[in-house]
Amino acid sequence: GAGVSQSPRYKVAKRGQDVALRCDPISGHVSLFWYQQALGQGPEFLTYFQNEAQLDKSGLPSDRFFAERPEGSVSTLKIQRTQQEDSAVYLCASSLAGGPAYEQYFGPGTRLTVT
Amino acid sequence: GQNIDQPTEMTATEGAIVQINCTYQTSGFNGLFWYQQHAGEAPTFLSYNVLDGLEEKGRFSSFLSRSKGYSYLLLKELQMKDSASYLCAVDNYGQNFVFGPGTRLSVLP
């Protein structure tokens, strides 16, 4: 079956531009996570949804970052007024049941480069 | 606070056994995951430990000691395709999911 998909796979933005990154989780998966991964580092948690409810957004680095999952399926991570330090791979993951204590299935990521 | 430590890099020979350690200090603990990540690819699930002891799955085994805040991933009969980063991650009582920095393993012929 289809896995987690993310689009675009690559995005180049000029500093100050807004970007929107999309995640399509595995159908029926309740939980959805966003992570930011810098080169050579482990993923860093950004935010977590259970269905359409955003239960934890403690990892979002600033108020320029915003995530939504309005119908409990597709999610969008939006970054406003991008800065160079936002350059990273943004990973989306989904899991079948509520809560992180279940195997997470990761998408291929979106590599964002801010110039 | 949250702190997860892993060695940055390890090198081993094809056919050998390697142990990758992970120590953690987190505000909560509900289990520990190991993921494998090849360069430029998404992490893929390897194992999940919630109770103390060893979980074996083919060539890969994972061990957990909750009292010591310690886990390791054991890879046997190493193959070239095992060259990847290995990430340990703590399930922080359902609040969030904290990854370690990853260990980059190089398998040499």
mmCIF file of C-alpha atoms in Angstrom:
data_model
loop_
_atom_site.group_PDB
_atom_site.id
_atom_site.type_symbol
_atom_site.label_atom_id
_atom_site.label_comp_id
_atom_site.label_asym_id
_atom_site.label_seq_id
_atom_site.Cartn_x
_atom_site.Cartn_y
_atom_site.Cartn_z
ATOM 1 C CA GLY A 1 0.000 0.000 0.000
ATOM 2 C CA ALA A 2 0.946 3.636 -0.236
ATOM 3 C CA GLY A 3 3.268 5.010 2.388
ATOM 4 C CA VAL A 4 3.618 8.524 3.719
ATOM 5 C CA SER A 5 4.160 11.024 0.940
ATOM 6 C CA GLN A 6 5.479 14.555 1.133
ATOM 7 C CA SER A 7 5.597 17.349 -1.388
ATOM 8 C CA PRO A 8 7.528 19.070 -2.680
ATOM 9 C CA ARG A 9 10.618 16.869 -2.254
ATOM 10 C CA TYR A 10 12.887 19.872 -2.715
ATOM 11 C CA LYS A 11 12.167 23.540 -2.167
ATOM 12 C CA VAL A 12 14.432 26.527 -2.630
ATOM 13 C CA ALA A 13 13.159 29.747 -1.126
ATOM 14 C CA LYS A 14 14.602 33.224 -0.963
ATOM 15 C CA ARG A 15 14.985 34.609 2.534
ATOM 16 C CA GLY A 16 11.758 36.238 3.576
ATOM 17 C CA GLN A 17 9.483 34.086 1.420
ATOM 18 C CA ASP A 18 6.690 31.958 2.847
ATOM 19 C CA VAL A 19 6.660 28.204 2.153
ATOM 20 C CA ALA A 20 4.089 25.447 2.607
ATOM 21 C CA LEU A 21 5.086 21.799 2.955
ATOM 22 C CA ARG A 22 2.512 19.057 2.519
ATOM 23 C CA CYS A 23 2.241 15.635 4.135
ATOM 24 C CA ASP A 24 -0.131 12.846 3.117
ATOM 25 C CA PRO A 25 -0.113 10.225 5.891
ATOM 26 C CA ILE A 26 -0.986 6.571 5.520
ATOM 27 C CA SER A 27 -4.754 6.259 5.241
ATOM 28 C CA GLY A 28 -6.363 5.607 8.613
ATOM 29 C CA HIS A 29 -3.382 6.701 10.665
ATOM 30 C CA VAL A 30 -4.526 8.710 13.650
ATOM 31 C CA SER A 31 -1.280 10.383 14.665
ATOM 32 C CA LEU A 32 0.883 12.676 12.569
ATOM 33 C CA PHE A 33 4.247 14.172 13.485
ATOM 34 C CA TRP A 34 6.494 16.807 11.961
ATOM 35 C CA TYR A 35 10.256 16.811 12.518
ATOM 36 C CA GLN A 36 13.116 19.026 11.422
ATOM 37 C CA GLN A 37 16.401 17.309 10.596
ATOM 38 C CA ALA A 38 19.621 19.249 10.100
ATOM 39 C CA LEU A 39 22.468 17.630 8.183
ATOM 40 C CA GLY A 40 24.191 14.969 10.257
ATOM 41 C CA GLN A 41 21.754 15.277 13.163
ATOM 42 C CA GLY A 42 18.806 13.283 14.425
ATOM 43 C CA PRO A 43 15.270 14.504 13.714
ATOM 44 C CA GLU A 44 13.979 17.151 16.113
ATOM 45 C CA PHE A 45 10.335 17.072 17.089
ATOM 46 C CA LEU A 46 8.246 20.014 15.926
ATOM 47 C CA THR A 47 4.590 19.166 16.465
ATOM 48 C CA TYR A 48 2.091 16.315 16.862
ATOM 49 C CA PHE A 49 -1.529 15.831 15.784
ATOM 50 C CA GLN A 50 -4.053 13.264 16.872
ATOM 51 C CA ASN A 51 -6.700 13.382 14.165
ATOM 52 C CA GLU A 52 -7.299 17.107 13.596
ATOM 53 C CA ALA A 53 -6.254 18.162 17.092
ATOM 54 C CA GLN A 54 -2.784 19.600 17.521
ATOM 55 C CA LEU A 55 -1.838 18.100 20.894
ATOM 56 C CA ASP A 56 1.744 19.305 21.125
ATOM 57 C CA LYS A 57 3.469 22.162 19.340
ATOM 58 C CA SER A 58 6.244 22.653 21.831
ATOM 59 C CA GLY A 59 8.961 21.971 19.260
ATOM 60 C CA LEU A 60 8.009 24.705 16.802
ATOM 61 C CA PRO A 61 11.060 27.012 16.896
ATOM 62 C CA SER A 62 9.224 30.312 16.486
ATOM 63 C CA ASP A 63 5.861 31.827 15.707
ATOM 64 C CA ARG A 64 6.880 31.836 12.043
ATOM 65 C CA PHE A 65 6.118 28.098 12.034
ATOM 66 C CA PHE A 66 2.529 26.944 11.813
ATOM 67 C CA ALA A 67 1.021 23.499 11.195
ATOM 68 C CA GLU A 68 -2.500 22.364 10.516
ATOM 69 C CA ARG A 69 -4.430 19.182 9.811
ATOM 70 C CA PRO A 70 -7.975 20.461 9.365
ATOM 71 C CA GLU A 71 -9.706 17.213 8.375
ATOM 72 C CA GLY A 72 -7.537 14.801 10.289
ATOM 73 C CA SER A 73 -5.724 13.555 7.218
ATOM 74 C CA VAL A 74 -3.426 15.746 5.103
ATOM 75 C CA SER A 75 -1.226 18.151 7.048
ATOM 76 C CA THR A 76 0.564 21.319 6.014
ATOM 77 C CA LEU A 77 3.580 22.877 7.706
ATOM 78 C CA LYS A 78 3.880 26.554 6.876
ATOM 79 C CA ILE A 79 6.953 28.662 7.476
ATOM 80 C CA GLN A 80 6.562 32.405 7.152
ATOM 81 C CA ARG A 81 9.367 34.839 6.346
ATOM 82 C CA THR A 82 11.913 32.041 5.927
ATOM 83 C CA GLN A 83 15.401 32.509 7.363
ATOM 84 C CA GLN A 84 18.631 30.731 6.448
ATOM 85 C CA GLU A 85 18.557 28.770 9.691
ATOM 86 C CA ASP A 86 15.302 27.160 8.496
ATOM 87 C CA SER A 87 17.282 25.205 5.879
ATOM 88 C CA ALA A 88 16.832 21.543 6.788
ATOM 89 C CA VAL A 89 14.948 18.399 5.835
ATOM 90 C CA TYR A 90 11.380 18.410 7.148
ATOM 91 C CA LEU A 91 10.117 14.926 7.883
ATOM 92 C CA CYS A 92 6.531 13.890 8.392
ATOM 93 C CA ALA A 93 5.587 10.624 10.111
ATOM 94 C CA SER A 94 2.297 8.925 10.873
ATOM 95 C CA SER A 95 1.264 6.121 13.188
ATOM 96 C CA LEU A 96 -1.811 3.978 13.440
ATOM 97 C CA ALA A 97 -2.909 4.654 17.001
ATOM 98 C CA GLY A 98 -3.011 7.711 19.220
ATOM 99 C CA GLY A 99 0.159 8.717 21.031
ATOM 100 C CA PRO A 100 3.805 8.317 20.076
ATOM 101 C CA ALA A 101 4.141 4.833 21.582
ATOM 102 C CA TYR A 102 3.609 3.173 18.235
ATOM 103 C CA GLU A 103 5.827 2.613 15.244
ATOM 104 C CA GLN A 104 6.061 5.750 13.181
ATOM 105 C CA TYR A 105 6.195 5.543 9.402
ATOM 106 C CA PHE A 106 8.223 8.341 7.870
ATOM 107 C CA GLY A 107 7.825 10.097 4.567
ATOM 108 C CA PRO A 108 10.820 10.869 2.329
ATOM 109 C CA GLY A 109 11.060 14.428 3.604
ATOM 110 C CA THR A 110 11.157 17.854 2.022
ATOM 111 C CA ARG A 111 14.609 19.394 1.720
ATOM 112 C CA LEU A 112 14.242 23.147 2.210
ATOM 113 C CA THR A 113 17.082 25.438 1.209
ATOM 114 C CA VAL A 114 16.769 29.113 2.052
ATOM 115 C CA THR A 115 19.110 31.365 0.085
ATOM 116 C CA GLY B 1 15.464 18.349 30.360
ATOM 117 C CA GLN B 2 15.966 15.943 27.524
ATOM 118 C CA ASN B 3 19.340 14.423 26.738
ATOM 119 C CA ILE B 4 20.094 11.427 24.545
ATOM 120 C CA ASP B 5 23.659 10.420 23.766
ATOM 121 C CA GLN B 6 25.043 8.130 21.091
ATOM 122 C CA PRO B 7 28.531 7.772 19.614
ATOM 123 C CA THR B 8 28.860 9.910 16.522
ATOM 124 C CA GLU B 9 30.572 7.389 14.289
ATOM 125 C CA MET B 10 31.526 3.716 14.315
ATOM 126 C CA THR B 11 33.351 1.497 11.854
ATOM 127 C CA ALA B 12 33.154 -2.280 11.594
ATOM 128 C CA THR B 13 34.061 -5.035 9.162
ATOM 129 C CA GLU B 14 31.677 -7.061 7.033
ATOM 130 C CA GLY B 15 30.618 -10.225 8.890
ATOM 131 C CA ALA B 16 31.464 -8.800 12.313
ATOM 132 C CA ILE B 17 29.224 -7.838 15.250
ATOM 133 C CA VAL B 18 28.773 -4.228 16.366
ATOM 134 C CA GLN B 19 27.030 -2.728 19.406
ATOM 135 C CA ILE B 20 25.675 0.820 19.261
ATOM 136 C CA ASN B 21 24.971 2.347 22.660
ATOM 137 C CA CYS B 22 22.380 4.933 23.640
ATOM 138 C CA THR B 23 22.034 6.645 27.009
ATOM 139 C CA TYR B 24 19.121 8.890 27.861
ATOM 140 C CA GLN B 25 17.890 11.309 30.470
ATOM 141 C CA THR B 26 14.374 12.458 29.690
ATOM 142 C CA SER B 27 11.556 13.970 31.721
ATOM 143 C CA GLY B 28 9.386 10.964 30.922
ATOM 144 C CA PHE B 29 9.904 7.509 29.528
ATOM 145 C CA ASN B 30 7.379 5.201 27.921
ATOM 146 C CA GLY B 31 9.633 3.189 25.645
ATOM 147 C CA LEU B 32 12.625 3.387 23.342
ATOM 148 C CA PHE B 33 12.778 2.974 19.571
ATOM 149 C CA TRP B 34 15.650 2.273 17.205
ATOM 150 C CA TYR B 35 15.470 3.503 13.631
ATOM 151 C CA GLN B 36 17.802 3.030 10.669
ATOM 152 C CA GLN B 37 18.366 5.884 8.240
ATOM 153 C CA HIS B 38 20.314 5.542 5.009
ATOM 154 C CA ALA B 39 21.803 8.758 3.650
ATOM 155 C CA GLY B 40 19.159 10.893 1.987
ATOM 156 C CA GLU B 41 16.334 8.572 2.976
ATOM 157 C CA ALA B 42 13.628 8.483 5.641
ATOM 158 C CA PRO B 43 14.167 6.658 8.946
ATOM 159 C CA THR B 44 12.760 3.122 9.060
ATOM 160 C CA PHE B 45 11.680 1.289 12.200
ATOM 161 C CA LEU B 46 13.950 -1.399 13.651
ATOM 162 C CA SER B 47 12.777 -2.132 17.198
ATOM 163 C CA TYR B 48 10.810 -0.960 20.222
ATOM 164 C CA ASN B 49 11.654 -1.762 23.868
ATOM 165 C CA VAL B 50 9.397 -0.909 26.759
ATOM 166 C CA LEU B 51 10.489 -3.540 29.307
ATOM 167 C CA ASP B 52 14.005 -4.320 30.499
ATOM 168 C CA GLY B 53 15.796 -7.007 28.561
ATOM 169 C CA LEU B 54 16.775 -8.106 25.106
ATOM 170 C CA GLU B 55 14.497 -8.154 22.061
ATOM 171 C CA GLU B 56 15.835 -10.199 19.167
ATOM 172 C CA LYS B 57 14.746 -9.806 15.568
ATOM 173 C CA GLY B 58 16.868 -11.625 13.049
ATOM 174 C CA ARG B 59 20.337 -10.117 12.785
ATOM 175 C CA PHE B 60 19.302 -7.156 14.964
ATOM 176 C CA SER B 61 18.753 -7.182 18.728
ATOM 177 C CA SER B 62 17.955 -4.331 21.083
ATOM 178 C CA PHE B 63 18.496 -4.169 24.833
ATOM 179 C CA LEU B 64 17.002 -1.844 27.428
ATOM 180 C CA SER B 65 17.794 -1.078 31.075
ATOM 181 C CA ARG B 66 15.305 1.473 32.382
ATOM 182 C CA SER B 67 17.047 1.828 35.742
ATOM 183 C CA LYS B 68 20.302 2.760 34.031
ATOM 184 C CA GLY B 69 18.790 4.854 31.250
ATOM 185 C CA TYR B 70 20.650 2.728 28.736
ATOM 186 C CA SER B 71 19.957 0.844 25.552
ATOM 187 C CA TYR B 72 22.012 -0.768 22.843
ATOM 188 C CA LEU B 73 21.426 -2.050 19.340
ATOM 189 C CA LEU B 74 23.383 -5.160 18.379
ATOM 190 C CA LEU B 75 23.949 -5.918 14.716
ATOM 191 C CA LYS B 76 25.304 -9.361 13.813
ATOM 192 C CA GLU B 77 26.787 -10.711 10.574
ATOM 193 C CA LEU B 78 27.273 -7.202 9.282
ATOM 194 C CA GLN B 79 26.587 -6.558 5.616
ATOM 195 C CA MET B 80 27.642 -3.634 3.464
ATOM 196 C CA LYS B 81 24.003 -2.518 3.244
ATOM 197 C CA ASP B 82 24.015 -1.967 7.031
ATOM 198 C CA SER B 83 26.095 1.177 6.481
ATOM 199 C CA ALA B 84 23.662 3.844 7.697
ATOM 200 C CA SER B 85 22.846 6.071 10.634
ATOM 201 C CA TYR B 86 21.182 4.435 13.616
ATOM 202 C CA LEU B 87 18.882 6.622 15.694
ATOM 203 C CA CYS B 88 17.574 5.889 19.154
ATOM 204 C CA ALA B 89 14.418 7.730 20.173
ATOM 205 C CA VAL B 90 12.580 7.983 23.474
ATOM 206 C CA ASP B 91 8.806 8.013 23.694
ATOM 207 C CA ASN B 92 8.450 10.778 26.257
ATOM 208 C CA TYR B 93 5.243 9.652 27.992
ATOM 209 C CA GLY B 94 3.129 10.420 24.970
ATOM 210 C CA GLN B 95 4.126 14.060 25.070
ATOM 211 C CA ASN B 96 6.555 13.923 22.244
ATOM 212 C CA PHE B 97 9.216 11.782 20.674
ATOM 213 C CA VAL B 98 12.865 12.664 21.331
ATOM 214 C CA PHE B 99 15.551 11.446 18.933
ATOM 215 C CA GLY B 100 19.238 11.082 19.679
ATOM 216 C CA PRO B 101 21.840 12.569 17.330
ATOM 217 C CA GLY B 102 22.355 9.255 15.523
ATOM 218 C CA THR B 103 25.373 6.987 15.073
ATOM 219 C CA ARG B 104 26.839 6.795 11.589
ATOM 220 C CA LEU B 105 27.997 3.211 10.984
ATOM 221 C CA SER B 106 30.409 2.392 8.184
ATOM 222 C CA VAL B 107 30.803 -1.269 7.231
ATOM 223 C CA LEU B 108 34.081 -2.009 5.475
ATOM 224 C CA PRO B 109 34.834 -5.012 3.252
#
